[in-house]
Coordinates of C-alpha atoms in Angstrom, one line a residue:
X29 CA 21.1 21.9 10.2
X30 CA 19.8 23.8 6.9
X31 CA 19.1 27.7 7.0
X32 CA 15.8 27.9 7.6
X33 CA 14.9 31.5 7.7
X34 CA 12.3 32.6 6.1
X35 CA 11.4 36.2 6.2
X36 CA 9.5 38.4 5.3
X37 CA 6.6 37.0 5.0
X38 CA 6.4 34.3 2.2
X39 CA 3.3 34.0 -0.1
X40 CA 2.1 30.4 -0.6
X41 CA 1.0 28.9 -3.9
X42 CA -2.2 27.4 -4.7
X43 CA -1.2 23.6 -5.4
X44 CA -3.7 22.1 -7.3
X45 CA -1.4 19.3 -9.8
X46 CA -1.2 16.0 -8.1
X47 CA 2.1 16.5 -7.5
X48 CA 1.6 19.4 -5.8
X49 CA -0.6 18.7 -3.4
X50 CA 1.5 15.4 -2.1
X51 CA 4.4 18.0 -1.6
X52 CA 2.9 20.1 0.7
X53 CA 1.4 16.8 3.4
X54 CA 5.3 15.2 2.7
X55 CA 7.4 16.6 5.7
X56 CA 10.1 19.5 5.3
X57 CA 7.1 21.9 4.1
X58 CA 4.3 23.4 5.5
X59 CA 2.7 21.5 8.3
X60 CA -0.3 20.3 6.5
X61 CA -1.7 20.7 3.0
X62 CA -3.6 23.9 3.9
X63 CA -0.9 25.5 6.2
X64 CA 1.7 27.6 4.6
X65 CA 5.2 28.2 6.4
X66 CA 5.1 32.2 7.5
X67 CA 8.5 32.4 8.8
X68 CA 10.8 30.3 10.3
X69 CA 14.6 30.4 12.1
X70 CA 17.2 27.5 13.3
X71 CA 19.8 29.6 13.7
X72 CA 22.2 27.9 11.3
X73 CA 23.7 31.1 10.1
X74 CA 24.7 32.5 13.5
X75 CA 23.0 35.7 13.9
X76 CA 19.7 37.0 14.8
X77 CA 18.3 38.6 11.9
X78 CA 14.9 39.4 12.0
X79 CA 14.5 39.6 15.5
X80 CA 14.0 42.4 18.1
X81 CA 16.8 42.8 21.4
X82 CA 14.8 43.5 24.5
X83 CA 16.5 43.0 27.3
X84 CA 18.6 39.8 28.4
X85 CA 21.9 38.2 26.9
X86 CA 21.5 37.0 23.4
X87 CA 23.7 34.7 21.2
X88 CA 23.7 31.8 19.0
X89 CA 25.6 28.6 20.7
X90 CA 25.8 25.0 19.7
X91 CA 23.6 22.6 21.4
X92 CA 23.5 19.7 19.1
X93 CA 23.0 22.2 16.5
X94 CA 23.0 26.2 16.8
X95 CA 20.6 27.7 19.2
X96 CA 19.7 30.6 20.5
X97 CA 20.7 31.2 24.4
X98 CA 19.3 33.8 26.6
X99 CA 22.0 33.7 29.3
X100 CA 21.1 36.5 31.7
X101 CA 19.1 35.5 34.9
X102 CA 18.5 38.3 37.0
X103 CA 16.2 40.2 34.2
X104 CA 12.4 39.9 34.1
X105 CA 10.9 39.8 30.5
X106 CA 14.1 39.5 28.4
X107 CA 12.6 38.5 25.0
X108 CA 12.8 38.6 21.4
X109 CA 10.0 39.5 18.8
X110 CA 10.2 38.4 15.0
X111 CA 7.5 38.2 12.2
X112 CA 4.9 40.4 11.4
X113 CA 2.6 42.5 13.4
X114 CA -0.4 41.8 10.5
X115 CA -0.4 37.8 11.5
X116 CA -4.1 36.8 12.3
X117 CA -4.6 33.3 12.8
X118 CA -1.0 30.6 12.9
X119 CA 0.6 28.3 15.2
X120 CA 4.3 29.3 16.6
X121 CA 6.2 26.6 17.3
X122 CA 9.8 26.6 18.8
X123 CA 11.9 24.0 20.9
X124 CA 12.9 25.4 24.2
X125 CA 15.6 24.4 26.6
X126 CA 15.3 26.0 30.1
X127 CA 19.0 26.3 31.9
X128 CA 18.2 27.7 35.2
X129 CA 14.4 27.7 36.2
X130 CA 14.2 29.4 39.9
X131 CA 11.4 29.0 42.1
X132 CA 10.0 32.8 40.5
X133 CA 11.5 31.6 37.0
X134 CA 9.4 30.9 33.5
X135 CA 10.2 30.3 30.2
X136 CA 8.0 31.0 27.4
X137 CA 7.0 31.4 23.9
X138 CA 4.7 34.2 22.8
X139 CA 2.0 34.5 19.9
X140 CA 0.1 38.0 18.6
X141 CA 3.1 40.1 20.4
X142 CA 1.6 44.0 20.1
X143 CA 4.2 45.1 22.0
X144 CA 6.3 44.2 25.0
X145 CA 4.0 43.7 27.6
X146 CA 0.8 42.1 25.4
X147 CA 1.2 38.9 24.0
X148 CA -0.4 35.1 24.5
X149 CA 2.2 33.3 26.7
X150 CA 2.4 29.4 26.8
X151 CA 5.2 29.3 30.2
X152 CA 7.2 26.3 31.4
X153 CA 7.4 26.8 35.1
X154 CA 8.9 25.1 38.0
X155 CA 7.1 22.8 39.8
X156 CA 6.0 20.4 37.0
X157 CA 3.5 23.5 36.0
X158 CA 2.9 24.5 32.0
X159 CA 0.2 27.7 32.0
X160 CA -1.5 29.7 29.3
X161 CA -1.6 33.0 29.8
X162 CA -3.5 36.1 28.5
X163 CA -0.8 39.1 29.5
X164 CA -1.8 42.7 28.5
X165 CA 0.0 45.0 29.9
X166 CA 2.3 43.1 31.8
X167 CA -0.7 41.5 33.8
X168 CA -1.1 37.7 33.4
X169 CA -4.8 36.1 33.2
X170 CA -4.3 32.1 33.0
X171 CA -5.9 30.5 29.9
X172 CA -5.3 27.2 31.3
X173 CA -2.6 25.4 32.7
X174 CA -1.3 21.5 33.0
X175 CA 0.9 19.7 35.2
X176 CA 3.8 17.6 33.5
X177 CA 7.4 17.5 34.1
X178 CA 9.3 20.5 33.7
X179 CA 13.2 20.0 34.0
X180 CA 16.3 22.0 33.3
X181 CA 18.2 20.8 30.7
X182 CA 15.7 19.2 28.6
X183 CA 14.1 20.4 25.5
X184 CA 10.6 20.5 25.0
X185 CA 8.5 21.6 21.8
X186 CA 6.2 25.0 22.6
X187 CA 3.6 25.3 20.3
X188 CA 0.7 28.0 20.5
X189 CA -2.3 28.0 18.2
X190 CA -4.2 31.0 17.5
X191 CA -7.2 31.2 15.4
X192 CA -10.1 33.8 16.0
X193 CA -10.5 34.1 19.6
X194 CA -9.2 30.2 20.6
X195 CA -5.9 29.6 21.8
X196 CA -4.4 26.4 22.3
X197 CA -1.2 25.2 24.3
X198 CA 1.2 22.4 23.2
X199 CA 3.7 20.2 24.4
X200 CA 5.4 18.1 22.6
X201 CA 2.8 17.8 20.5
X202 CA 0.2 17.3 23.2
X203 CA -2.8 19.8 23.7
X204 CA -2.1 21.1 27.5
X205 CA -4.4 23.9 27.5
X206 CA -7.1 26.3 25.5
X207 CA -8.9 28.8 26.3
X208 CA -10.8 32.0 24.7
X209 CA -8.6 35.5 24.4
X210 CA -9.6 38.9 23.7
X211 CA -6.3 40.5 22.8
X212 CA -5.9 42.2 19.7
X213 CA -6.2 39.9 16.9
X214 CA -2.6 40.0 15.5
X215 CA 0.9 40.6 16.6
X216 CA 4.0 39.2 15.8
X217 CA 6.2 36.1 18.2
X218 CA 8.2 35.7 20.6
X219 CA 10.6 33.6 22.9
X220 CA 10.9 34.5 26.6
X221 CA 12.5 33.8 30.1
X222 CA 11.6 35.7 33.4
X223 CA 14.4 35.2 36.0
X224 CA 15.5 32.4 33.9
X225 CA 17.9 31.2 31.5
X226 CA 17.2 29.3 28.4
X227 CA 18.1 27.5 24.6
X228 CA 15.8 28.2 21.4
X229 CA 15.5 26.1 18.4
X230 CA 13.8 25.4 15.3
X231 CA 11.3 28.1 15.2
X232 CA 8.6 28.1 12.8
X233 CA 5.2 30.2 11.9
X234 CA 2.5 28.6 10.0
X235 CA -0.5 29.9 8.7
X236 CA -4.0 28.5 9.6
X237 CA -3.0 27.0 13.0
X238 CA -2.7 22.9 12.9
X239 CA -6.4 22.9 13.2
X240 CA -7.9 24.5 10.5
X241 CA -10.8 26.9 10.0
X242 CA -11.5 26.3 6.9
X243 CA -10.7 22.9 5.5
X244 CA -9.3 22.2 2.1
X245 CA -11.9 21.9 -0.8
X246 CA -10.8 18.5 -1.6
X247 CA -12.0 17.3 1.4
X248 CA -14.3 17.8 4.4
X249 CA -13.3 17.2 7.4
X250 CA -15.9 15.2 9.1
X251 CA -19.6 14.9 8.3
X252 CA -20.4 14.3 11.9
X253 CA -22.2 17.2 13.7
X254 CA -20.3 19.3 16.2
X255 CA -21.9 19.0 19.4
X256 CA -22.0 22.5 21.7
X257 CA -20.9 19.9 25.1
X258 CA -21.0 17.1 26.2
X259 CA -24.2 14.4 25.0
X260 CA -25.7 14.2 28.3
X261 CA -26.0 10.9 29.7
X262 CA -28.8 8.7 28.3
X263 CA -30.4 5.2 28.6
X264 CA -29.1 1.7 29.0
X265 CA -29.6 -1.4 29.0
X266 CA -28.1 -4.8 29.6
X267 CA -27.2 -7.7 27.8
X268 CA -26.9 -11.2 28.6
X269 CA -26.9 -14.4 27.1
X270 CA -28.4 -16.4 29.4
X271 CA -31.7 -14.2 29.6
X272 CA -30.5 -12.1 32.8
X273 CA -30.8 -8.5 31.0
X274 CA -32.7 -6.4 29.1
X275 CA -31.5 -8.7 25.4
X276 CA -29.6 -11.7 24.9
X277 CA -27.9 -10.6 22.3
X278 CA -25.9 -7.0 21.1
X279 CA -27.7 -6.4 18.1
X280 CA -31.0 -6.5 19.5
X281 CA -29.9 -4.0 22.4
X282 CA -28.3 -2.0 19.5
X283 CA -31.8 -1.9 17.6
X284 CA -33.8 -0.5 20.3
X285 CA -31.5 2.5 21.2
X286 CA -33.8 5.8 19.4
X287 CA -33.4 6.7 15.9
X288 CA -31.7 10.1 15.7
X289 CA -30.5 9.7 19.2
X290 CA -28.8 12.9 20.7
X291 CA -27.4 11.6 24.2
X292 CA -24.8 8.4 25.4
X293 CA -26.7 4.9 25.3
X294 CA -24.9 2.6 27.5
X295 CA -25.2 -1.3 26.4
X296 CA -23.7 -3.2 29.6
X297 CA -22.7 -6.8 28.0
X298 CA -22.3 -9.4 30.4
X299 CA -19.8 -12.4 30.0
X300 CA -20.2 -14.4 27.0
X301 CA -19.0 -15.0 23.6
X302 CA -22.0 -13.3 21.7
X303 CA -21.5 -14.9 17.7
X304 CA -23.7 -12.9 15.7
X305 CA -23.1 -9.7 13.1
X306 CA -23.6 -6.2 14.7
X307 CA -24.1 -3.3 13.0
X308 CA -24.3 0.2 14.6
X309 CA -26.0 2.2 12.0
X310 CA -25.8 6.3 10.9
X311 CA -28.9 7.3 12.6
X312 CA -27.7 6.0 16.0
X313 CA -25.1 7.9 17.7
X314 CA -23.6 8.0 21.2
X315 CA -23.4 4.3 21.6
X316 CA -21.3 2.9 24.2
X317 CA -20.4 -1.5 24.8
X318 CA -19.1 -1.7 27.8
X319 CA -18.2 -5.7 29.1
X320 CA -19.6 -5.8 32.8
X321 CA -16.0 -7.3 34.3
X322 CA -13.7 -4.7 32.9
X323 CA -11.5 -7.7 31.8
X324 CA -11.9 -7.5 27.6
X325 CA -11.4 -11.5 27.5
X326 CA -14.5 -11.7 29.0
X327 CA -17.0 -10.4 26.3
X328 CA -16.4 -11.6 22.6
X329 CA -18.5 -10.5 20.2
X330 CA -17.4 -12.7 17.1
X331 CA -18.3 -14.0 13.4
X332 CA -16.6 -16.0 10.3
X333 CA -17.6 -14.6 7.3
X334 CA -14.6 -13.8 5.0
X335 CA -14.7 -12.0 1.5
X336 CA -15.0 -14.9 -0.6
X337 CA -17.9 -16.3 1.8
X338 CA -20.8 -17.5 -0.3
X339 CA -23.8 -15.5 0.2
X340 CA -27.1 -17.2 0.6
X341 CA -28.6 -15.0 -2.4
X342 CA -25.5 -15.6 -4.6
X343 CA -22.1 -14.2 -5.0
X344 CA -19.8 -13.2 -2.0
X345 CA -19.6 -11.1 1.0
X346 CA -16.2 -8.7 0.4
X347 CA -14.0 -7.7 2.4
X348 CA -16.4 -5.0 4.1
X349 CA -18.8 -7.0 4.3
X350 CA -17.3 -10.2 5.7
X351 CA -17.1 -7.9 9.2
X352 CA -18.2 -8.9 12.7
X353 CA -18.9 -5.2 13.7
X354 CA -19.7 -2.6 11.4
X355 CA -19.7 1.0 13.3
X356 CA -21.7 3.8 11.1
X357 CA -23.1 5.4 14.1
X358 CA -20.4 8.7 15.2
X359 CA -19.3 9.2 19.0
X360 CA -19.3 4.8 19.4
X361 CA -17.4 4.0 22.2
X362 CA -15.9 0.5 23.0
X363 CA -14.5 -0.8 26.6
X364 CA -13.5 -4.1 28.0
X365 CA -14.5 -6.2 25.1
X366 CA -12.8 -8.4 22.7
X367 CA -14.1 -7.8 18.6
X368 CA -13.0 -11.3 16.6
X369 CA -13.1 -12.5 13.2
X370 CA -13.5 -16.2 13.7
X371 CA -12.9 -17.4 9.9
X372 CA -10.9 -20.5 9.6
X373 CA -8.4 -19.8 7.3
X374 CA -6.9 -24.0 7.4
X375 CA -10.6 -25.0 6.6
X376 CA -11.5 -22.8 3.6
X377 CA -10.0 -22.4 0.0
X378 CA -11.3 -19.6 -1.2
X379 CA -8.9 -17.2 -3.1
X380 CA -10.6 -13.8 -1.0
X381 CA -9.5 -14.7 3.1
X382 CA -9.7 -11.5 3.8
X383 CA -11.9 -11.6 7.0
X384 CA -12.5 -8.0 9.1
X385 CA -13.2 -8.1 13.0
X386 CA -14.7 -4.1 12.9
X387 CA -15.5 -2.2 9.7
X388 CA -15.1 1.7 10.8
X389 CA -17.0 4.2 9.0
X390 CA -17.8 6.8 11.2
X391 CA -16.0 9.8 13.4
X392 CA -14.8 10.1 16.9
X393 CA -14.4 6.7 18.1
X394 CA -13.1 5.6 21.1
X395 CA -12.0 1.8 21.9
X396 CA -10.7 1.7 25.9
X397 CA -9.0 -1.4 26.5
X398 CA -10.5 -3.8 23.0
X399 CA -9.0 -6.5 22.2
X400 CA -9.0 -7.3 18.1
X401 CA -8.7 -10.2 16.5
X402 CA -8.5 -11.8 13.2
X403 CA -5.7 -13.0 10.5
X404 CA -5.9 -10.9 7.1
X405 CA -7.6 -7.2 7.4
X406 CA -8.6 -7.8 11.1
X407 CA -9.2 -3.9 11.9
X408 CA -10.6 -1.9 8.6
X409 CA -10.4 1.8 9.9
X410 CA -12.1 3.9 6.9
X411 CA -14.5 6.9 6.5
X412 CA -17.9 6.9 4.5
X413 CA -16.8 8.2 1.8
X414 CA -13.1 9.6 0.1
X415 CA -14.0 13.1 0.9
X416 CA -14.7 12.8 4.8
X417 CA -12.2 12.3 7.4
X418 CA -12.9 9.1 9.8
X419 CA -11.3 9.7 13.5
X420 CA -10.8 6.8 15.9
X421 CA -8.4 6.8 19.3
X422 CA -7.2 3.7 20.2
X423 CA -6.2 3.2 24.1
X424 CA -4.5 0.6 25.8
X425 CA -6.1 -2.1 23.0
X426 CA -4.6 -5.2 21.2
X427 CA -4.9 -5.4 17.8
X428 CA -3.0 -9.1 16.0
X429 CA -3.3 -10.3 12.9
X430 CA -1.2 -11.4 9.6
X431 CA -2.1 -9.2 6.3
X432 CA -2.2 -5.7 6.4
X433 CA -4.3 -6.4 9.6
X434 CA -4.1 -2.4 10.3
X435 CA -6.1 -0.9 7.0
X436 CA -8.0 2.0 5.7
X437 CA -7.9 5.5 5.0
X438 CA -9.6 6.5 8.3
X439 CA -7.4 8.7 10.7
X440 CA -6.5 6.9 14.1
X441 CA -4.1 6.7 16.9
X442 CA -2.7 3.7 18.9
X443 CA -1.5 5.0 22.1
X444 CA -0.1 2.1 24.4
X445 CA -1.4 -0.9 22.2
X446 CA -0.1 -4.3 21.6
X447 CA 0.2 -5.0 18.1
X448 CA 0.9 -8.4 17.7
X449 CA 1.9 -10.1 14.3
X450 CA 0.5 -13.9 13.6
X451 CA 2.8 -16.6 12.2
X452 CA 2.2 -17.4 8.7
X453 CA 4.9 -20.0 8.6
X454 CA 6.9 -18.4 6.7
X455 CA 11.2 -17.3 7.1
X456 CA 10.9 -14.2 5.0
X457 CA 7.3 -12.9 4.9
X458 CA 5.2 -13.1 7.4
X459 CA 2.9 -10.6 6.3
X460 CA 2.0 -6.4 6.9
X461 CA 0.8 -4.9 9.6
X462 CA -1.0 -1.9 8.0
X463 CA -1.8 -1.1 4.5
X464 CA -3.3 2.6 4.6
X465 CA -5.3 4.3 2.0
X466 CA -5.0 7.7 3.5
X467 CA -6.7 10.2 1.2
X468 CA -3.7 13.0 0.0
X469 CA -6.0 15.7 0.9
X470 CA -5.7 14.2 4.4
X471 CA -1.8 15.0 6.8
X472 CA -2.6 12.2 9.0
X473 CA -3.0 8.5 9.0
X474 CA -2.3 6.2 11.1
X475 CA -0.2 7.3 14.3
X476 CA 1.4 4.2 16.4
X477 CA 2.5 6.1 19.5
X478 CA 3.9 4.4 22.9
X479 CA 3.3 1.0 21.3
X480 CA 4.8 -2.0 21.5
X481 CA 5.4 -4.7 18.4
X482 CA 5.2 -8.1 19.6
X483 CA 4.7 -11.6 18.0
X484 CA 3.2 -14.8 18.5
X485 CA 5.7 -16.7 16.7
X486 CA 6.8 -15.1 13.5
X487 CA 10.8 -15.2 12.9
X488 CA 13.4 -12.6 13.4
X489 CA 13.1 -10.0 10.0
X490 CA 10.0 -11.7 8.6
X491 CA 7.1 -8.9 9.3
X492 CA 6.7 -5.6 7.4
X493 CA 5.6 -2.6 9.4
X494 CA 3.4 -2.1 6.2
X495 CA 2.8 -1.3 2.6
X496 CA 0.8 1.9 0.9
X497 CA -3.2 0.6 -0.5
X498 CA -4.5 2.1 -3.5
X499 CA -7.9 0.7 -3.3
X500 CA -9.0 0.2 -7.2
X501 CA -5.7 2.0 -8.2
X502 CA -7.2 5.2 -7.1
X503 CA -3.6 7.6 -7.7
X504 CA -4.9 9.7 -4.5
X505 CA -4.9 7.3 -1.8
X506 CA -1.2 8.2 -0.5
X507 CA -0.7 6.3 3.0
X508 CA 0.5 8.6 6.3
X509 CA 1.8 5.7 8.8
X510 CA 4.3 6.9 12.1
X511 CA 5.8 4.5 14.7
X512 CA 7.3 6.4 17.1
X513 CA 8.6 5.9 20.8
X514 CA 7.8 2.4 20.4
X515 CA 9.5 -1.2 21.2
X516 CA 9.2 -3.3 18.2
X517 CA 9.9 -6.6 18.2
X518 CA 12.6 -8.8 16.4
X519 CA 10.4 -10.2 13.7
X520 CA 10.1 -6.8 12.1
X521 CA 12.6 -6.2 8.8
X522 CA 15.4 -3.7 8.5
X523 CA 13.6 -2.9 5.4
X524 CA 10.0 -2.7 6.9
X525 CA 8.5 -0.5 4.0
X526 CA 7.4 -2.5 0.6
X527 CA 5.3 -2.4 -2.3
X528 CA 1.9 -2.5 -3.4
X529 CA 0.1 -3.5 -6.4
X530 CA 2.5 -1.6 -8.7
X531 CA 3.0 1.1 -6.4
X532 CA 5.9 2.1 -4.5
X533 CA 6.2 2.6 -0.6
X534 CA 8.8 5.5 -1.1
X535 CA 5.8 7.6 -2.8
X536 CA 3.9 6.9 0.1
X537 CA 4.0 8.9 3.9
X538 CA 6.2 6.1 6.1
X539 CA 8.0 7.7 8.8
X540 CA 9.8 6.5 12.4
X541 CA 10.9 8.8 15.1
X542 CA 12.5 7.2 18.2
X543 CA 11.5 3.8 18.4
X544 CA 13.3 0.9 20.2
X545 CA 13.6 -2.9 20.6
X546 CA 15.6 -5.0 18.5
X547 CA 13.4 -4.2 15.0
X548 CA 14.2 -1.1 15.7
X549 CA 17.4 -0.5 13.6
X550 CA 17.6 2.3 11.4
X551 CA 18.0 1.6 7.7
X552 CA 18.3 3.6 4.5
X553 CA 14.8 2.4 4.0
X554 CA 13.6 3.6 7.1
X555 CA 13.0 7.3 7.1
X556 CA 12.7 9.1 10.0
X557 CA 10.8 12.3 11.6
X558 CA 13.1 15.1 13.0
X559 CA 13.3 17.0 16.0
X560 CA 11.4 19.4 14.8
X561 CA 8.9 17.4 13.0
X562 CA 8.1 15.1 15.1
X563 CA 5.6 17.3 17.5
X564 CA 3.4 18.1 13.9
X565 CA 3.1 13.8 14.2
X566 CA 1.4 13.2 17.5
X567 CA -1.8 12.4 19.1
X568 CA -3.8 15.0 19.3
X569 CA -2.3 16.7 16.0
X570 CA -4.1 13.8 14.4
X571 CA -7.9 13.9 16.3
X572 CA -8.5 17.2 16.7
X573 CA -9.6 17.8 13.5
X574 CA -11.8 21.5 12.9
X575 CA -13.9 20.5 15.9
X576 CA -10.7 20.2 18.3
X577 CA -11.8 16.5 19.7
X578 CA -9.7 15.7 22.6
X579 CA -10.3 12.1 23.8
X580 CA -7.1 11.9 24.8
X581 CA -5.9 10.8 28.4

């Protein structure tokens, strides 16, 4: 591995070229393109420079690459401190390996050390148990805590978030617990074992935490209000085609939710296909469809305009306007429901086919268990505008089309989907399966985690896993796409990256980490996330925004 100590601390330039702003989102820099790297240490050079002995056995080993091994296991609190004792607000992030973990064992990492015994203290512990700890003077108040598996012998990726008086606990990437801290408000970090015995890697300090304070001034965030809790539950209603519920069809129950309304609306839609256009608009928040069987083949709410429909008063629809679903309302939720594009590609000539299932437009989205279909541009994921960030989580949902049937420059995650390429009838090219316009302002894309690739019919190394969208040639739309840790299919290429329009994939943010299945293969044109930066790529990296949204589960 490269030396990767840096320290003291490092000043970070203002990037304000084009050029310079893409460097900072591309990986091997700072985390994101407001976070600078403070400090960071993998060991490479074989010492421990920059780092204060207290207590335990220290030295640098090999373990795939150097790391740093506490080997003592009859000493409570052996630790090491680094950094600098005037760091506010950062995220530490270090890989740990525990060795031995006894029934009274921990191993930990530590943010805003003041000293030895007063630090924040996110603890692997026996018993499947991760905790968040408050510890001033050697007493412990739990933070939070989580249960996942906790083994010897594996690594895992600590990370601990600090900004103001909020803490937050990762694993692997995953939010495991938060909670509010009164300790001092800076302090250096540190790695830890109590009765234990345990590897360090690939430490790094950046500034900011993951989840920023204060977002970049090229973009905002999200224009969506930050709720204080929870929207209490509202009203419902029911709908039903054949005249059993409140409205026969969605957009009618979708019209007589309240403008400006400030609590979930539950629309129950019973088993039908329901072919109309349905928009949720801006001033109607909190919406939840919800199919009445739980079985998503059961409800369909379909339509078949395509962008180079004729419109009645002249012209055509476009591509956003040829969608079923249109979704302007923030905090929409989806379950049990199938969203379709029903445009018949073999019946119509027109030179626009592009035909879009659900247009997104809003922030913190939820679809549980959707089903969405449609050939070219089936699921347009965007924002409302280029300077606003568009979140959506995407659980347990099937998503198939042809053409860059993933698209957009919202942020989203698919977590446990089916993503299912359609036959075009083609040997070499049967078609994309996102095309992202992700903002450069903006470190996250599109995030494909747990998934699996599948096809109806489409040949062995015939489907790309996508190409970068520069809507109107707009130089600032750099696409962020990650597969990782899952099974693709066959039909995708070696080469799964290509073009667009004149631009090149290789400028764009295309990344892999861990995947399997037989279109799997790793290529020269197939780069991949490290170790180390793979946890910066997961879920709830990409969601939780400056409002930490969780929806994850």
């Amino acid at each position: 591995m490269r030396r990767n100590r840096r320290f003291p601390l490092l000043a970070a330039a203002t990037a304000t070229a084009t050029a310079a702003l893409l460097a900072l989102t591309q990986l091997g820099g700072a985390h994101s393109a407001y976070a600078a790297t403070l400090f960071g240490d993998d060991f490479s050079d074989g010492d421990t420079a920059g780092w204060s002995k207290s207590g335990g056995t220290w030295s640098v080993v090999t373990d795939g690459s150097p790391a740093l091994q506490q080997a003592k296991g009859d000493t409570d609190n052996a630790r090491l401190f680094a950094g600098s004792s005037s760091w506010t607000d950062y995220t530490v992030q270090a890989r740990v390996k525990p060795l031995t973990l006894p029934a009274n064992g921990a191993t930990a990492l530590l943010a805003r050390a003041s000293g030895s015994t007063t630090f924040y203290r996110l603890a692997l512990l026996p018993g499947d148990q991760v905790r968040l700890e408050s510890v001033r003077s050697g007493t412990a108040t739990a933070l939070g805590s989580a249960s996942r598996p906790v083994a010897a012998g594996t690594w895992y990726t600590l990370g601990i978030e600090v900004a103001g008086s909020t803490v937050r606990g990762y694993v692997d990437g995953a939010l495991v617990a938060s909670g509010t801290g009164t300790l001092t408000a800076t302090g250096r970090i540190g790695l830890q074992t109590r009765y234990a015995t345990a590897r360090y890697d690939d430490v790094t300090v950046t500034s900011g935490g993951t989840t920023p304070t204060t977002p970049p001034a090229t973009v905002s965030p999200t224009a969506t209000p930050t709720p204080t809790s929870t929207p209490p539950a509202g009203q419902s209603s029911v709908v039903a085609r054949d005249g059993s519920g409140d409205f026969t069809s969605v957009q009618a129950a979708v019209n007589a939710v309240p403008s400006g309304n400030s609590s979930r609306y539950t629309i129950t839609i019973r088993p039908g296909t329901y072919r109309e256009l349905v928009t949720i608009p801006a001033d109607r928040p909190y919406v939840s469809f919800v199919g009445s069987t739980g079985n998503a083949g059961d409800v369909v709410i379909t339509y078949d305009n395509a962008s180079g429909t004729p419109k009645p008063e002249g012209g055509t629809y476009g591509t956003s306007g040829s969608a079923s679903v249109t979704i302007d309302g923030h905090d929409f939720t989806a379950k049990h429901l199938t969203f379709s594009n029903s445009f018949d590609e073999a019946a119509h000539d027109y030179s626009a086919e592009q035909a879009v299932a659900v247009l997104t437009r809003a922030d913190r989205l939820v679809f549980d268990n959707v089903r969405f279909l449609g050939n070219q541009d089936t699921l347009y994921h965007n924002s409302v505008n280029s300077g606003t960030i568009g979140r959506a989580y995407f659980r347990n949902c099937h998503v198939e089309g042809d053409v860059d049937f993933i698209f957009g420059r919202g942020t989203g995650v698919f977590d446990r989907c089916e993503i299912r390429s359609l036959s075009r009838g083609s040997s070499s090219n049967n078609g994309y399966v996102t095309a992202p316009s992700t903002m450069i302002s903006n470190p996250y894309g599109f995030l494909f985690t747990r998934c699996t690739l599948t096809t109806d019919s489409a040949g062995a190394q015939s489907v790309h896993l996508g190409r970068p969208w520069h809507p109107s040639g707009d130089v600032n739309a750099i696409g962020q796409v990650v597969f990782r840790d899952s099974v693709l299919g066959a039909h995708i290429k070696d080469s799964p990256w290509t073009d667009m329009s004149g631009f090149s994939w290789k400028d764009a943010r295309f990344f892999e980490y861990r995947n399997t299945g037989a279109g799997a293969t790793v290529t020269v044109d197939r780069p991949q996330l490290t170790d180390a930066q793979a946890p910066t790529y997961a879920a709830q990296k990409y969601l939780a925004g400056s409002d930490g949204w969780n929806p994850i589960s």
